[in-house]
Amino acid sequence: MTAGDLQTWRRYRVVDRIEESGEAFSLLLAPVEGDLPAHRTGQYVTIAVDLPGGERHLRQYTISSGPGGGSFRVTIKHVAGAAGFGTGQVSGWMHANARPGLTLEVSEPRGELVLDDSDGPLVLISAGIGVTPMAAIVEDVARRQPDREVWLLHADHSHESHALYQTVRRHALTMSRVHTQAWYERGAESAPTLRPARPGFMDLDDIDLPTDATVFLCGPPQFMRQIRTALLAKGIDDRNIHRETIGADS
Ligand SMILES: Cc1cc2nc3c(=O)[nH]c(=O)nc-3n(C[C@H](O)[C@H](O)[C@H](O)COP(=O)(O)OP(=O)(O)OC[C@H]3O[C@@H](n4cnc5c(N)ncnc54)[C@H](O)[C@@H]3O)c2cc1C
C-alpha cells in the first residue's frame, strides 16, 4: 500500500495562476464538482501528478489562503536545483504546465500546524517558501482578530524571491498591532519593505518577543534548528513553538 492509497482524491481545476516572485507562483484551485472542503488555517493538501512516462508523484503544498471562498490558493516554489542536481520533478512540471483549465488530483486538507482560537501574542517566523502557512495565518487573523499582536519575521535570498510579500503586506496593513521585519541576503538596503529590511540571515538577538507568545516556525532544516535554539534562549516554551519543515534541502 502506498501513501496514495490512504488518501481520498478529488479533481480540482486550476482557475488562476499568479506569478509571485522570480521563483514561486500561486495556483487557485477549485473543485471540479461540489463544494470546497473546510480546512483549518495552516493545513496542506497533497497533489498527485502523473509525470511523462506514467510515474505518479505526490507532493504536499500548504494552503496559503485563509478559510472561506470558493477556491484554495497553493504557492509553489519552482525548485531549480542546486549545483549538480536537477530541477525538482513536480514543482518543475507544475511551473511548466499548471495553467488555468488544467485539472489535478488533490487530497483532503491535512496537517497539525494549525492556528488555534487563542488571542495571545502570535509570532510567525519563516524562511523562503516557509512563508506559505504564515500567509494563510495572517489572512485569517487580519479578518477575525485585527487587534491581535502579531510579529511577522521572514528571511529570504532577496526581496525579489520573497513569495507572497504583497499579499502578506496587504493584510498586515489592516492590523493594528503588527511588527514586521525581513532579512535578505542580497539587496536589503533597497528593498521597499514596511520597515527597513536587514542584510544577511535572520538574527533574533535584538528582537523583543513576549515569552508567552505562540510561535509558528517554518523553513528549511538548518534555519529551523537555529531559530528554535534562539527562541528557547529567549525563554519561549518549546511546547508553544509549532514547527513545519519546508524547503528544497528538507
Ligand atoms: C507539509 C509540507 C508542506 C509543504 N508546503 C509547500 C509549499 O507550500 N510550497 C512549496 O513550494 N513546497 C512545499 N513543500 C515541499 C513540496 O512538497 C516539495 O517537496 C517541493 O515542491 C519539491 O518537490 P519537487 O518534486 O519539485 O522536487 P524533487 O524532485 O522532490 O527534488 C527535491 C530536491 O532534491 C534535489 N534533487 C533532485 N534530484 C536529486 C538527487 N538525485 N540527489 C540529491 N538531490 C536531488 C532537487 O534539486 C531539489 O532540491 C511542502 C512539504 C511538506 C512536507
PDB file of C-alpha atoms and ligand atoms in Angstrom:
ATOM      1  CA  MET A   1       0.000   0.000   0.000  1.00  0.00           C
ATOM      2  CA  THR A   2       1.334   3.472  -0.813  1.00  0.00           C
ATOM      3  CA  ALA A   3       0.559   6.814   0.797  1.00  0.00           C
ATOM      4  CA  GLY A   4      -1.670   7.491  -2.184  1.00  0.00           C
ATOM      5  CA  ASP A   5      -3.952   4.580  -1.290  1.00  0.00           C
ATOM      6  CA  LEU A   6      -4.747   6.196   2.069  1.00  0.00           C
ATOM      7  CA  GLN A   7      -5.951   9.455   0.505  1.00  0.00           C
ATOM      8  CA  THR A   8      -9.317  10.477  -0.790  1.00  0.00           C
ATOM      9  CA  TRP A   9      -8.678  12.190  -4.106  1.00  0.00           C
ATOM     10  CA  ARG A  10     -10.838  14.813  -5.793  1.00  0.00           C
ATOM     11  CA  ARG A  11     -10.357  16.586  -9.062  1.00  0.00           C
ATOM     12  CA  TYR A  12      -9.639  20.306  -8.876  1.00  0.00           C
ATOM     13  CA  ARG A  13      -9.352  22.803 -11.701  1.00  0.00           C
ATOM     14  CA  VAL A  14      -6.678  25.483 -11.796  1.00  0.00           C
ATOM     15  CA  VAL A  15      -8.788  28.660 -12.048  1.00  0.00           C
ATOM     16  CA  ASP A  16      -5.942  31.181 -11.905  1.00  0.00           C
ATOM     17  CA  ARG A  17      -2.171  31.376 -11.791  1.00  0.00           C
ATOM     18  CA  ILE A  18      -0.297  34.294 -10.232  1.00  0.00           C
ATOM     19  CA  GLU A  19       3.459  34.791 -10.546  1.00  0.00           C
ATOM     20  CA  GLU A  20       4.601  35.649  -7.015  1.00  0.00           C
ATOM     21  CA  SER A  21       8.321  36.139  -7.449  1.00  0.00           C
ATOM     22  CA  GLY A  22      11.099  35.008  -9.749  1.00  0.00           C
ATOM     23  CA  GLU A  23      10.863  31.518  -8.244  1.00  0.00           C
ATOM     24  CA  ALA A  24       7.315  30.993  -6.950  1.00  0.00           C
ATOM     25  CA  PHE A  25       3.819  31.018  -8.379  1.00  0.00           C
ATOM     26  CA  SER A  26       0.375  30.629  -6.849  1.00  0.00           C
ATOM     27  CA  LEU A  27      -2.442  28.466  -8.199  1.00  0.00           C
ATOM     28  CA  LEU A  28      -6.074  28.968  -7.273  1.00  0.00           C
ATOM     29  CA  LEU A  29      -7.724  25.537  -7.174  1.00  0.00           C
ATOM     30  CA  ALA A  30     -11.480  24.925  -7.188  1.00  0.00           C
ATOM     31  CA  PRO A  31     -13.196  21.510  -7.065  1.00  0.00           C
ATOM     32  CA  VAL A  32     -14.485  20.366 -10.445  1.00  0.00           C
ATOM     33  CA  GLU A  33     -17.649  19.144  -8.661  1.00  0.00           C
ATOM     34  CA  GLY A  34     -19.168  20.033  -5.303  1.00  0.00           C
ATOM     35  CA  ASP A  35     -18.136  22.457  -2.596  1.00  0.00           C
ATOM     36  CA  LEU A  36     -14.670  23.312  -1.392  1.00  0.00           C
ATOM     37  CA  PRO A  37     -13.966  21.224   1.742  1.00  0.00           C
ATOM     38  CA  ALA A  38     -13.457  23.120   5.003  1.00  0.00           C
ATOM     39  CA  HIS A  39      -9.858  23.464   6.122  1.00  0.00           C
ATOM     40  CA  ARG A  40      -8.067  24.741   9.188  1.00  0.00           C
ATOM     41  CA  THR A  41      -5.691  27.641   8.719  1.00  0.00           C
ATOM     42  CA  GLY A  42      -2.170  26.289   8.152  1.00  0.00           C
ATOM     43  CA  GLN A  43      -3.126  22.902   6.679  1.00  0.00           C
ATOM     44  CA  TYR A  44      -1.752  21.449   3.456  1.00  0.00           C
ATOM     45  CA  VAL A  45      -3.036  19.321   0.610  1.00  0.00           C
ATOM     46  CA  THR A  46      -1.255  16.549  -1.276  1.00  0.00           C
ATOM     47  CA  ILE A  47      -1.254  16.943  -5.047  1.00  0.00           C
ATOM     48  CA  ALA A  48      -0.780  13.927  -7.323  1.00  0.00           C
ATOM     49  CA  VAL A  49       0.939  14.495 -10.641  1.00  0.00           C
ATOM     50  CA  ASP A  50       1.413  11.882 -13.369  1.00  0.00           C
ATOM     51  CA  LEU A  51       4.714  12.779 -14.955  1.00  0.00           C
ATOM     52  CA  PRO A  52       5.591  11.930 -18.559  1.00  0.00           C
ATOM     53  CA  GLY A  53       6.471   8.239 -18.549  1.00  0.00           C
ATOM     54  CA  GLY A  54       3.494   7.470 -16.357  1.00  0.00           C
ATOM     55  CA  GLU A  55       5.082   7.737 -12.924  1.00  0.00           C
ATOM     56  CA  ARG A  56       2.799   9.196 -10.270  1.00  0.00           C
ATOM     57  CA  HIS A  57       4.364  11.611  -7.759  1.00  0.00           C
ATOM     58  CA  LEU A  58       2.754  13.009  -4.614  1.00  0.00           C
ATOM     59  CA  ARG A  59       3.833  16.310  -3.064  1.00  0.00           C
ATOM     60  CA  GLN A  60       2.460  18.403  -0.217  1.00  0.00           C
ATOM     61  CA  TYR A  61       1.554  22.071  -0.674  1.00  0.00           C
ATOM     62  CA  THR A  62       0.315  24.323   2.120  1.00  0.00           C
ATOM     63  CA  ILE A  63      -2.953  26.140   1.540  1.00  0.00           C
ATOM     64  CA  SER A  64      -1.608  29.699   1.548  1.00  0.00           C
ATOM     65  CA  SER A  65      -5.046  31.351   1.732  1.00  0.00           C
ATOM     66  CA  GLY A  66      -7.360  31.560   4.729  1.00  0.00           C
ATOM     67  CA  PRO A  67     -10.606  29.574   5.046  1.00  0.00           C
ATOM     68  CA  GLY A  68     -13.688  30.553   3.076  1.00  0.00           C
ATOM     69  CA  GLY A  69     -14.343  31.364  -0.544  1.00  0.00           C
ATOM     70  CA  GLY A  70     -14.680  29.007  -3.460  1.00  0.00           C
ATOM     71  CA  SER A  71     -11.008  28.109  -4.028  1.00  0.00           C
ATOM     72  CA  PHE A  72      -7.743  27.242  -2.257  1.00  0.00           C
ATOM     73  CA  ARG A  73      -4.514  29.019  -3.071  1.00  0.00           C
ATOM     74  CA  VAL A  74      -1.309  26.989  -3.083  1.00  0.00           C
ATOM     75  CA  THR A  75       2.033  28.693  -3.647  1.00  0.00           C
ATOM     76  CA  ILE A  76       4.780  26.616  -5.206  1.00  0.00           C
ATOM     77  CA  LYS A  77       8.469  27.334  -5.344  1.00  0.00           C
ATOM     78  CA  HIS A  78       9.991  26.205  -8.615  1.00  0.00           C
ATOM     79  CA  VAL A  79      12.898  24.159  -7.312  1.00  0.00           C
ATOM     80  CA  ALA A  80      15.550  24.884  -9.910  1.00  0.00           C
ATOM     81  CA  GLY A  81      18.116  22.536  -8.342  1.00  0.00           C
ATOM     82  CA  ALA A  82      21.335  23.221  -6.512  1.00  0.00           C
ATOM     83  CA  ALA A  83      24.640  22.746  -8.340  1.00  0.00           C
ATOM     84  CA  GLY A  84      24.788  19.207  -9.679  1.00  0.00           C
ATOM     85  CA  PHE A  85      21.098  18.436  -9.027  1.00  0.00           C
ATOM     86  CA  GLY A  86      18.202  18.573 -11.427  1.00  0.00           C
ATOM     87  CA  THR A  87      15.084  20.643 -11.365  1.00  0.00           C
ATOM     88  CA  GLY A  88      12.504  19.500  -8.799  1.00  0.00           C
ATOM     89  CA  GLN A  89      10.299  16.983 -10.611  1.00  0.00           C
ATOM     90  CA  VAL A  90       6.842  18.083  -9.526  1.00  0.00           C
ATOM     91  CA  SER A  91       7.488  21.809  -8.993  1.00  0.00           C
ATOM     92  CA  GLY A  92       9.281  21.858 -12.366  1.00  0.00           C
ATOM     93  CA  TRP A  93       6.359  20.133 -14.083  1.00  0.00           C
ATOM     94  CA  MET A  94       3.855  22.442 -12.418  1.00  0.00           C
ATOM     95  CA  HIS A  95       5.902  25.507 -13.319  1.00  0.00           C
ATOM     96  CA  ALA A  96       5.806  24.466 -16.978  1.00  0.00           C
ATOM     97  CA  ASN A  97       2.256  23.090 -17.166  1.00  0.00           C
ATOM     98  CA  ALA A  98      -0.069  24.429 -14.469  1.00  0.00           C
ATOM     99  CA  ARG A  99      -2.272  26.958 -16.234  1.00  0.00           C
ATOM    100  CA  PRO A 100      -5.980  27.833 -15.877  1.00  0.00           C
ATOM    101  CA  GLY A 101      -8.060  24.882 -17.085  1.00  0.00           C
ATOM    102  CA  LEU A 102      -5.621  22.139 -16.004  1.00  0.00           C
ATOM    103  CA  THR A 103      -7.161  19.569 -13.640  1.00  0.00           C
ATOM    104  CA  LEU A 104      -5.232  17.988 -10.796  1.00  0.00           C
ATOM    105  CA  GLU A 105      -5.943  15.297  -8.231  1.00  0.00           C
ATOM    106  CA  VAL A 106      -5.883  16.796  -4.756  1.00  0.00           C
ATOM    107  CA  SER A 107      -6.269  15.204  -1.300  1.00  0.00           C
ATOM    108  CA  GLU A 108      -8.360  16.394   1.626  1.00  0.00           C
ATOM    109  CA  PRO A 109      -6.630  19.138   3.678  1.00  0.00           C
ATOM    110  CA  ARG A 110      -4.408  17.736   6.455  1.00  0.00           C
ATOM    111  CA  GLY A 111      -1.810  18.782   8.984  1.00  0.00           C
ATOM    112  CA  GLU A 112      -1.399  19.757  12.600  1.00  0.00           C
ATOM    113  CA  LEU A 113       0.326  23.113  12.074  1.00  0.00           C
ATOM    114  CA  VAL A 114      -2.930  24.992  12.593  1.00  0.00           C
ATOM    115  CA  LEU A 115      -3.951  28.276  14.126  1.00  0.00           C
ATOM    116  CA  ASP A 116      -5.863  27.865  17.380  1.00  0.00           C
ATOM    117  CA  ASP A 117      -8.548  30.153  18.785  1.00  0.00           C
ATOM    118  CA  SER A 118      -6.466  31.971  21.389  1.00  0.00           C
ATOM    119  CA  ASP A 119      -5.928  35.732  21.209  1.00  0.00           C
ATOM    120  CA  GLY A 120      -2.476  35.958  22.842  1.00  0.00           C
ATOM    121  CA  PRO A 121       0.651  37.264  21.097  1.00  0.00           C
ATOM    122  CA  LEU A 122       1.492  35.429  17.900  1.00  0.00           C
ATOM    123  CA  VAL A 123       4.939  35.173  16.319  1.00  0.00           C
ATOM    124  CA  LEU A 124       5.192  33.973  12.711  1.00  0.00           C
ATOM    125  CA  ILE A 125       8.730  33.124  11.600  1.00  0.00           C
ATOM    126  CA  SER A 126       9.551  31.820   8.138  1.00  0.00           C
ATOM    127  CA  ALA A 127      12.274  31.460   5.564  1.00  0.00           C
ATOM    128  CA  GLY A 128      11.859  31.054   1.809  1.00  0.00           C
ATOM    129  CA  ILE A 129       8.765  29.126   0.780  1.00  0.00           C
ATOM    130  CA  GLY A 130       8.080  28.529   4.501  1.00  0.00           C
ATOM    131  CA  VAL A 131       6.067  31.735   4.196  1.00  0.00           C
ATOM    132  CA  THR A 132       3.047  29.786   2.866  1.00  0.00           C
ATOM    133  CA  PRO A 133       1.390  28.854   6.208  1.00  0.00           C
ATOM    134  CA  MET A 134       2.180  32.339   7.537  1.00  0.00           C
ATOM    135  CA  ALA A 135       0.302  33.932   4.633  1.00  0.00           C
ATOM    136  CA  ALA A 136      -2.759  31.830   5.476  1.00  0.00           C
ATOM    137  CA  ILE A 137      -2.498  32.670   9.183  1.00  0.00           C
ATOM    138  CA  VAL A 138      -2.086  36.420   8.557  1.00  0.00           C
ATOM    139  CA  GLU A 139      -5.122  36.454   6.274  1.00  0.00           C
ATOM    140  CA  ASP A 140      -7.222  34.673   8.898  1.00  0.00           C
ATOM    141  CA  VAL A 141      -6.012  36.813  11.828  1.00  0.00           C
ATOM    142  CA  ALA A 142      -6.477  40.043   9.851  1.00  0.00           C
ATOM    143  CA  ARG A 143     -10.074  39.029   9.190  1.00  0.00           C
ATOM    144  CA  ARG A 144     -11.038  37.696  12.655  1.00  0.00           C
ATOM    145  CA  GLN A 145      -8.601  39.290  15.143  1.00  0.00           C
ATOM    146  CA  PRO A 146      -7.272  42.518  13.578  1.00  0.00           C
ATOM    147  CA  ASP A 147      -6.181  43.851  17.002  1.00  0.00           C
ATOM    148  CA  ARG A 148      -4.171  40.745  17.960  1.00  0.00           C
ATOM    149  CA  GLU A 149      -0.465  41.430  18.497  1.00  0.00           C
ATOM    150  CA  VAL A 150       1.468  39.698  15.721  1.00  0.00           C
ATOM    151  CA  TRP A 151       5.153  39.521  14.752  1.00  0.00           C
ATOM    152  CA  LEU A 152       5.909  38.739  11.117  1.00  0.00           C
ATOM    153  CA  LEU A 153       9.552  37.765  10.720  1.00  0.00           C
ATOM    154  CA  HIS A 154      10.819  36.452   7.391  1.00  0.00           C
ATOM    155  CA  ALA A 155      14.190  35.608   5.838  1.00  0.00           C
ATOM    156  CA  ASP A 156      14.854  35.211   2.113  1.00  0.00           C
ATOM    157  CA  HIS A 157      17.553  35.411  -0.518  1.00  0.00           C
ATOM    158  CA  SER A 158      16.258  38.797  -1.695  1.00  0.00           C
ATOM    159  CA  HIS A 159      13.108  40.886  -1.819  1.00  0.00           C
ATOM    160  CA  GLU A 160      12.509  39.606  -5.354  1.00  0.00           C
ATOM    161  CA  SER A 161      12.412  35.998  -4.135  1.00  0.00           C
ATOM    162  CA  HIS A 162      10.135  36.802  -1.160  1.00  0.00           C
ATOM    163  CA  ALA A 163       6.942  34.973  -2.180  1.00  0.00           C
ATOM    164  CA  LEU A 164       3.510  36.305  -1.183  1.00  0.00           C
ATOM    165  CA  TYR A 165       5.091  39.554   0.016  1.00  0.00           C
ATOM    166  CA  GLN A 166       2.333  41.805  -1.401  1.00  0.00           C
ATOM    167  CA  THR A 167      -0.434  39.558  -0.052  1.00  0.00           C
ATOM    168  CA  VAL A 168       1.001  39.470   3.469  1.00  0.00           C
ATOM    169  CA  ARG A 169       1.719  43.216   3.382  1.00  0.00           C
ATOM    170  CA  ARG A 170      -1.880  43.982   2.354  1.00  0.00           C
ATOM    171  CA  HIS A 171      -3.245  42.049   5.343  1.00  0.00           C
ATOM    172  CA  ALA A 172      -0.607  43.399   7.749  1.00  0.00           C
ATOM    173  CA  LEU A 173      -1.643  46.956   6.893  1.00  0.00           C
ATOM    174  CA  THR A 174      -5.172  46.240   8.160  1.00  0.00           C
ATOM    175  CA  MET A 175      -3.908  45.042  11.569  1.00  0.00           C
ATOM    176  CA  SER A 176      -3.400  47.442  14.471  1.00  0.00           C
ATOM    177  CA  ARG A 177      -0.572  45.710  16.386  1.00  0.00           C
ATOM    178  CA  VAL A 178       1.692  44.112  13.825  1.00  0.00           C
ATOM    179  CA  HIS A 179       5.516  44.120  13.919  1.00  0.00           C
ATOM    180  CA  THR A 180       7.262  43.212  10.690  1.00  0.00           C
ATOM    181  CA  GLN A 181      10.901  42.517   9.886  1.00  0.00           C
ATOM    182  CA  ALA A 182      12.559  40.959   6.850  1.00  0.00           C
ATOM    183  CA  TRP A 183      16.159  39.790   6.398  1.00  0.00           C
ATOM    184  CA  TYR A 184      17.562  39.500   2.880  1.00  0.00           C
ATOM    185  CA  GLU A 185      20.913  38.030   1.878  1.00  0.00           C
ATOM    186  CA  ARG A 186      21.027  40.409  -1.108  1.00  0.00           C
ATOM    187  CA  GLY A 187      19.698  43.926  -1.668  1.00  0.00           C
ATOM    188  CA  ALA A 188      18.254  44.555   1.805  1.00  0.00           C
ATOM    189  CA  GLU A 189      19.243  48.238   1.634  1.00  0.00           C
ATOM    190  CA  SER A 190      16.984  48.995  -1.331  1.00  0.00           C
ATOM    191  CA  ALA A 191      14.050  46.658  -0.529  1.00  0.00           C
ATOM    192  CA  PRO A 192      10.686  48.517  -0.332  1.00  0.00           C
ATOM    193  CA  THR A 193       9.521  46.758   2.867  1.00  0.00           C
ATOM    194  CA  LEU A 194       7.279  48.285   5.552  1.00  0.00           C
ATOM    195  CA  ARG A 195      10.273  48.561   7.886  1.00  0.00           C
ATOM    196  CA  PRO A 196      13.838  48.690   6.539  1.00  0.00           C
ATOM    197  CA  ALA A 197      14.967  45.150   5.769  1.00  0.00           C
ATOM    198  CA  ARG A 198      18.132  43.892   7.426  1.00  0.00           C
ATOM    199  CA  PRO A 199      21.021  42.342   5.484  1.00  0.00           C
ATOM    200  CA  GLY A 200      22.066  38.715   5.944  1.00  0.00           C
ATOM    201  CA  PHE A 201      20.493  35.847   7.826  1.00  0.00           C
ATOM    202  CA  MET A 202      17.735  36.188  10.419  1.00  0.00           C
ATOM    203  CA  ASP A 203      19.093  37.186  13.829  1.00  0.00           C
ATOM    204  CA  LEU A 204      16.632  37.482  16.698  1.00  0.00           C
ATOM    205  CA  ASP A 205      19.122  38.871  19.251  1.00  0.00           C
ATOM    206  CA  ASP A 206      17.570  42.345  19.484  1.00  0.00           C
ATOM    207  CA  ILE A 207      14.015  41.342  18.590  1.00  0.00           C
ATOM    208  CA  ASP A 208      11.938  41.572  21.750  1.00  0.00           C
ATOM    209  CA  LEU A 209       9.389  38.756  21.794  1.00  0.00           C
ATOM    210  CA  PRO A 210       6.933  38.031  24.626  1.00  0.00           C
ATOM    211  CA  THR A 211       7.828  34.761  26.352  1.00  0.00           C
ATOM    212  CA  ASP A 212       4.164  33.718  26.400  1.00  0.00           C
ATOM    213  CA  ALA A 213       3.857  34.014  22.597  1.00  0.00           C
ATOM    214  CA  THR A 214       2.532  31.242  20.395  1.00  0.00           C
ATOM    215  CA  VAL A 215       5.145  30.746  17.668  1.00  0.00           C
ATOM    216  CA  PHE A 216       4.785  29.256  14.195  1.00  0.00           C
ATOM    217  CA  LEU A 217       8.105  28.402  12.584  1.00  0.00           C
ATOM    218  CA  CYS A 218       8.515  27.158   9.014  1.00  0.00           C
ATOM    219  CA  GLY A 219      11.507  26.861   6.729  1.00  0.00           C
ATOM    220  CA  PRO A 220      14.440  24.627   5.760  1.00  0.00           C
ATOM    221  CA  PRO A 221      16.006  22.345   8.395  1.00  0.00           C
ATOM    222  CA  GLN A 222      19.085  24.377   9.319  1.00  0.00           C
ATOM    223  CA  PHE A 223      17.022  27.561   9.715  1.00  0.00           C
ATOM    224  CA  MET A 224      14.544  25.675  11.897  1.00  0.00           C
ATOM    225  CA  ARG A 225      17.298  24.418  14.202  1.00  0.00           C
ATOM    226  CA  GLN A 226      18.961  27.830  14.577  1.00  0.00           C
ATOM    227  CA  ILE A 227      15.782  29.778  15.190  1.00  0.00           C
ATOM    228  CA  ARG A 228      14.354  27.221  17.602  1.00  0.00           C
ATOM    229  CA  THR A 229      17.571  27.445  19.648  1.00  0.00           C
ATOM    230  CA  ALA A 230      17.317  31.257  19.643  1.00  0.00           C
ATOM    231  CA  LEU A 231      13.658  31.124  20.738  1.00  0.00           C
ATOM    232  CA  LEU A 232      14.429  28.725  23.594  1.00  0.00           C
ATOM    233  CA  ALA A 233      17.266  31.017  24.713  1.00  0.00           C
ATOM    234  CA  LYS A 234      14.736  33.864  24.874  1.00  0.00           C
ATOM    235  CA  GLY A 235      12.645  31.815  27.303  1.00  0.00           C
ATOM    236  CA  ILE A 236       9.893  30.733  24.914  1.00  0.00           C
ATOM    237  CA  ASP A 237       8.450  27.357  25.909  1.00  0.00           C
ATOM    238  CA  ASP A 238       9.180  24.626  23.345  1.00  0.00           C
ATOM    239  CA  ARG A 239       5.550  23.475  23.610  1.00  0.00           C
ATOM    240  CA  ASN A 240       4.488  26.844  22.177  1.00  0.00           C
ATOM    241  CA  ILE A 241       6.760  26.566  19.122  1.00  0.00           C
ATOM    242  CA  HIS A 242       4.781  24.939  16.292  1.00  0.00           C
ATOM    243  CA  ARG A 243       7.107  23.777  13.542  1.00  0.00           C
ATOM    244  CA  GLU A 244       6.962  22.572   9.954  1.00  0.00           C
ATOM    245  CA  THR A 245       9.991  21.941   7.795  1.00  0.00           C
ATOM    246  CA  ILE A 246       9.622  23.064   4.170  1.00  0.00           C
ATOM    247  CA  GLY A 247      12.488  23.748   1.858  1.00  0.00           C
ATOM    248  CA  ALA A 248      14.471  22.413  -1.042  1.00  0.00           C
ATOM    249  CA  ASP A 249      17.000  20.782   1.278  1.00  0.00           C
ATOM    250  CA  SER A 250      14.348  19.201   3.533  1.00  0.00           C
TER     251      SER A 250
HETATM  252  C1  LIG B   1       3.857  19.627   4.951  1.00  0.00           C
HETATM  253  C2  LIG B   1       4.571  20.184   3.722  1.00  0.00           C
HETATM  254  C3  LIG B   1       4.137  21.362   3.165  1.00  0.00           C
HETATM  255  C4  LIG B   1       4.796  21.895   2.047  1.00  0.00           C
HETATM  256  N1  LIG B   1       4.359  23.080   1.510  1.00  0.00           N
HETATM  257  C5  LIG B   1       4.977  23.593   0.424  1.00  0.00           C
HETATM  258  C6  LIG B   1       4.546  24.828  -0.141  1.00  0.00           C
HETATM  259  O1  LIG B   1       3.596  25.476   0.350  1.00  0.00           O
HETATM  260  N2  LIG B   1       5.200  25.279  -1.238  1.00  0.00           N
HETATM  261  C7  LIG B   1       6.269  24.592  -1.805  1.00  0.00           C
HETATM  262  O2  LIG B   1       6.812  25.061  -2.810  1.00  0.00           O
HETATM  263  N3  LIG B   1       6.703  23.432  -1.287  1.00  0.00           N
HETATM  264  C8  LIG B   1       6.074  22.911  -0.200  1.00  0.00           C
HETATM  265  N4  LIG B   1       6.507  21.712   0.320  1.00  0.00           N
HETATM  266  C9  LIG B   1       7.581  20.984  -0.396  1.00  0.00           C
HETATM  267  C10 LIG B   1       6.956  20.185  -1.593  1.00  0.00           C
HETATM  268  O3  LIG B   1       6.123  19.167  -1.078  1.00  0.00           O
HETATM  269  C11 LIG B   1       8.009  19.541  -2.481  1.00  0.00           C
HETATM  270  O4  LIG B   1       8.914  18.818  -1.687  1.00  0.00           O
HETATM  271  C12 LIG B   1       8.766  20.543  -3.337  1.00  0.00           C
HETATM  272  O5  LIG B   1       7.868  21.218  -4.228  1.00  0.00           O
HETATM  273  C13 LIG B   1       9.875  19.854  -4.161  1.00  0.00           C
HETATM  274  O6  LIG B   1       9.287  18.831  -4.935  1.00  0.00           O
HETATM  275  P1  LIG B   1       9.853  18.540  -6.411  1.00  0.00           P
HETATM  276  O7  LIG B   1       9.201  17.318  -6.919  1.00  0.00           O
HETATM  277  O8  LIG B   1       9.792  19.762  -7.246  1.00  0.00           O
HETATM  278  O9  LIG B   1      11.394  18.277  -6.089  1.00  0.00           O
HETATM  279  P2  LIG B   1      12.127  16.844  -6.046  1.00  0.00           P
HETATM  280  O10 LIG B   1      12.223  16.268  -7.394  1.00  0.00           O
HETATM  281  O11 LIG B   1      11.478  16.038  -4.973  1.00  0.00           O
HETATM  282  O12 LIG B   1      13.553  17.353  -5.571  1.00  0.00           O
HETATM  283  C14 LIG B   1      13.714  17.975  -4.286  1.00  0.00           C
HETATM  284  C15 LIG B   1      15.153  18.464  -4.114  1.00  0.00           C
HETATM  285  O13 LIG B   1      16.058  17.439  -4.299  1.00  0.00           O
HETATM  286  C16 LIG B   1      17.015  17.813  -5.259  1.00  0.00           C
HETATM  287  N5  LIG B   1      17.368  16.625  -6.003  1.00  0.00           N
HETATM  288  C17 LIG B   1      16.829  16.187  -7.149  1.00  0.00           C
HETATM  289  N6  LIG B   1      17.440  15.064  -7.545  1.00  0.00           N
HETATM  290  C18 LIG B   1      18.381  14.779  -6.611  1.00  0.00           C
HETATM  291  C19 LIG B   1      19.338  13.769  -6.447  1.00  0.00           C
HETATM  292  N7  LIG B   1      19.463  12.758  -7.340  1.00  0.00           N
HETATM  293  N8  LIG B   1      20.134  13.783  -5.351  1.00  0.00           N
HETATM  294  C20 LIG B   1      20.007  14.771  -4.447  1.00  0.00           C
HETATM  295  N9  LIG B   1      19.123  15.779  -4.546  1.00  0.00           N
HETATM  296  C21 LIG B   1      18.340  15.772  -5.627  1.00  0.00           C
HETATM  297  C22 LIG B   1      16.348  18.838  -6.140  1.00  0.00           C
HETATM  298  O14 LIG B   1      17.299  19.660  -6.788  1.00  0.00           O
HETATM  299  C23 LIG B   1      15.570  19.551  -5.101  1.00  0.00           C
HETATM  300  O15 LIG B   1      16.431  20.448  -4.425  1.00  0.00           O
HETATM  301  C24 LIG B   1       5.893  21.189   1.463  1.00  0.00           C
HETATM  302  C25 LIG B   1       6.332  19.994   2.038  1.00  0.00           C
HETATM  303  C26 LIG B   1       5.691  19.494   3.140  1.00  0.00           C
HETATM  304  C27 LIG B   1       6.171  18.193   3.730  1.00  0.00           C
END
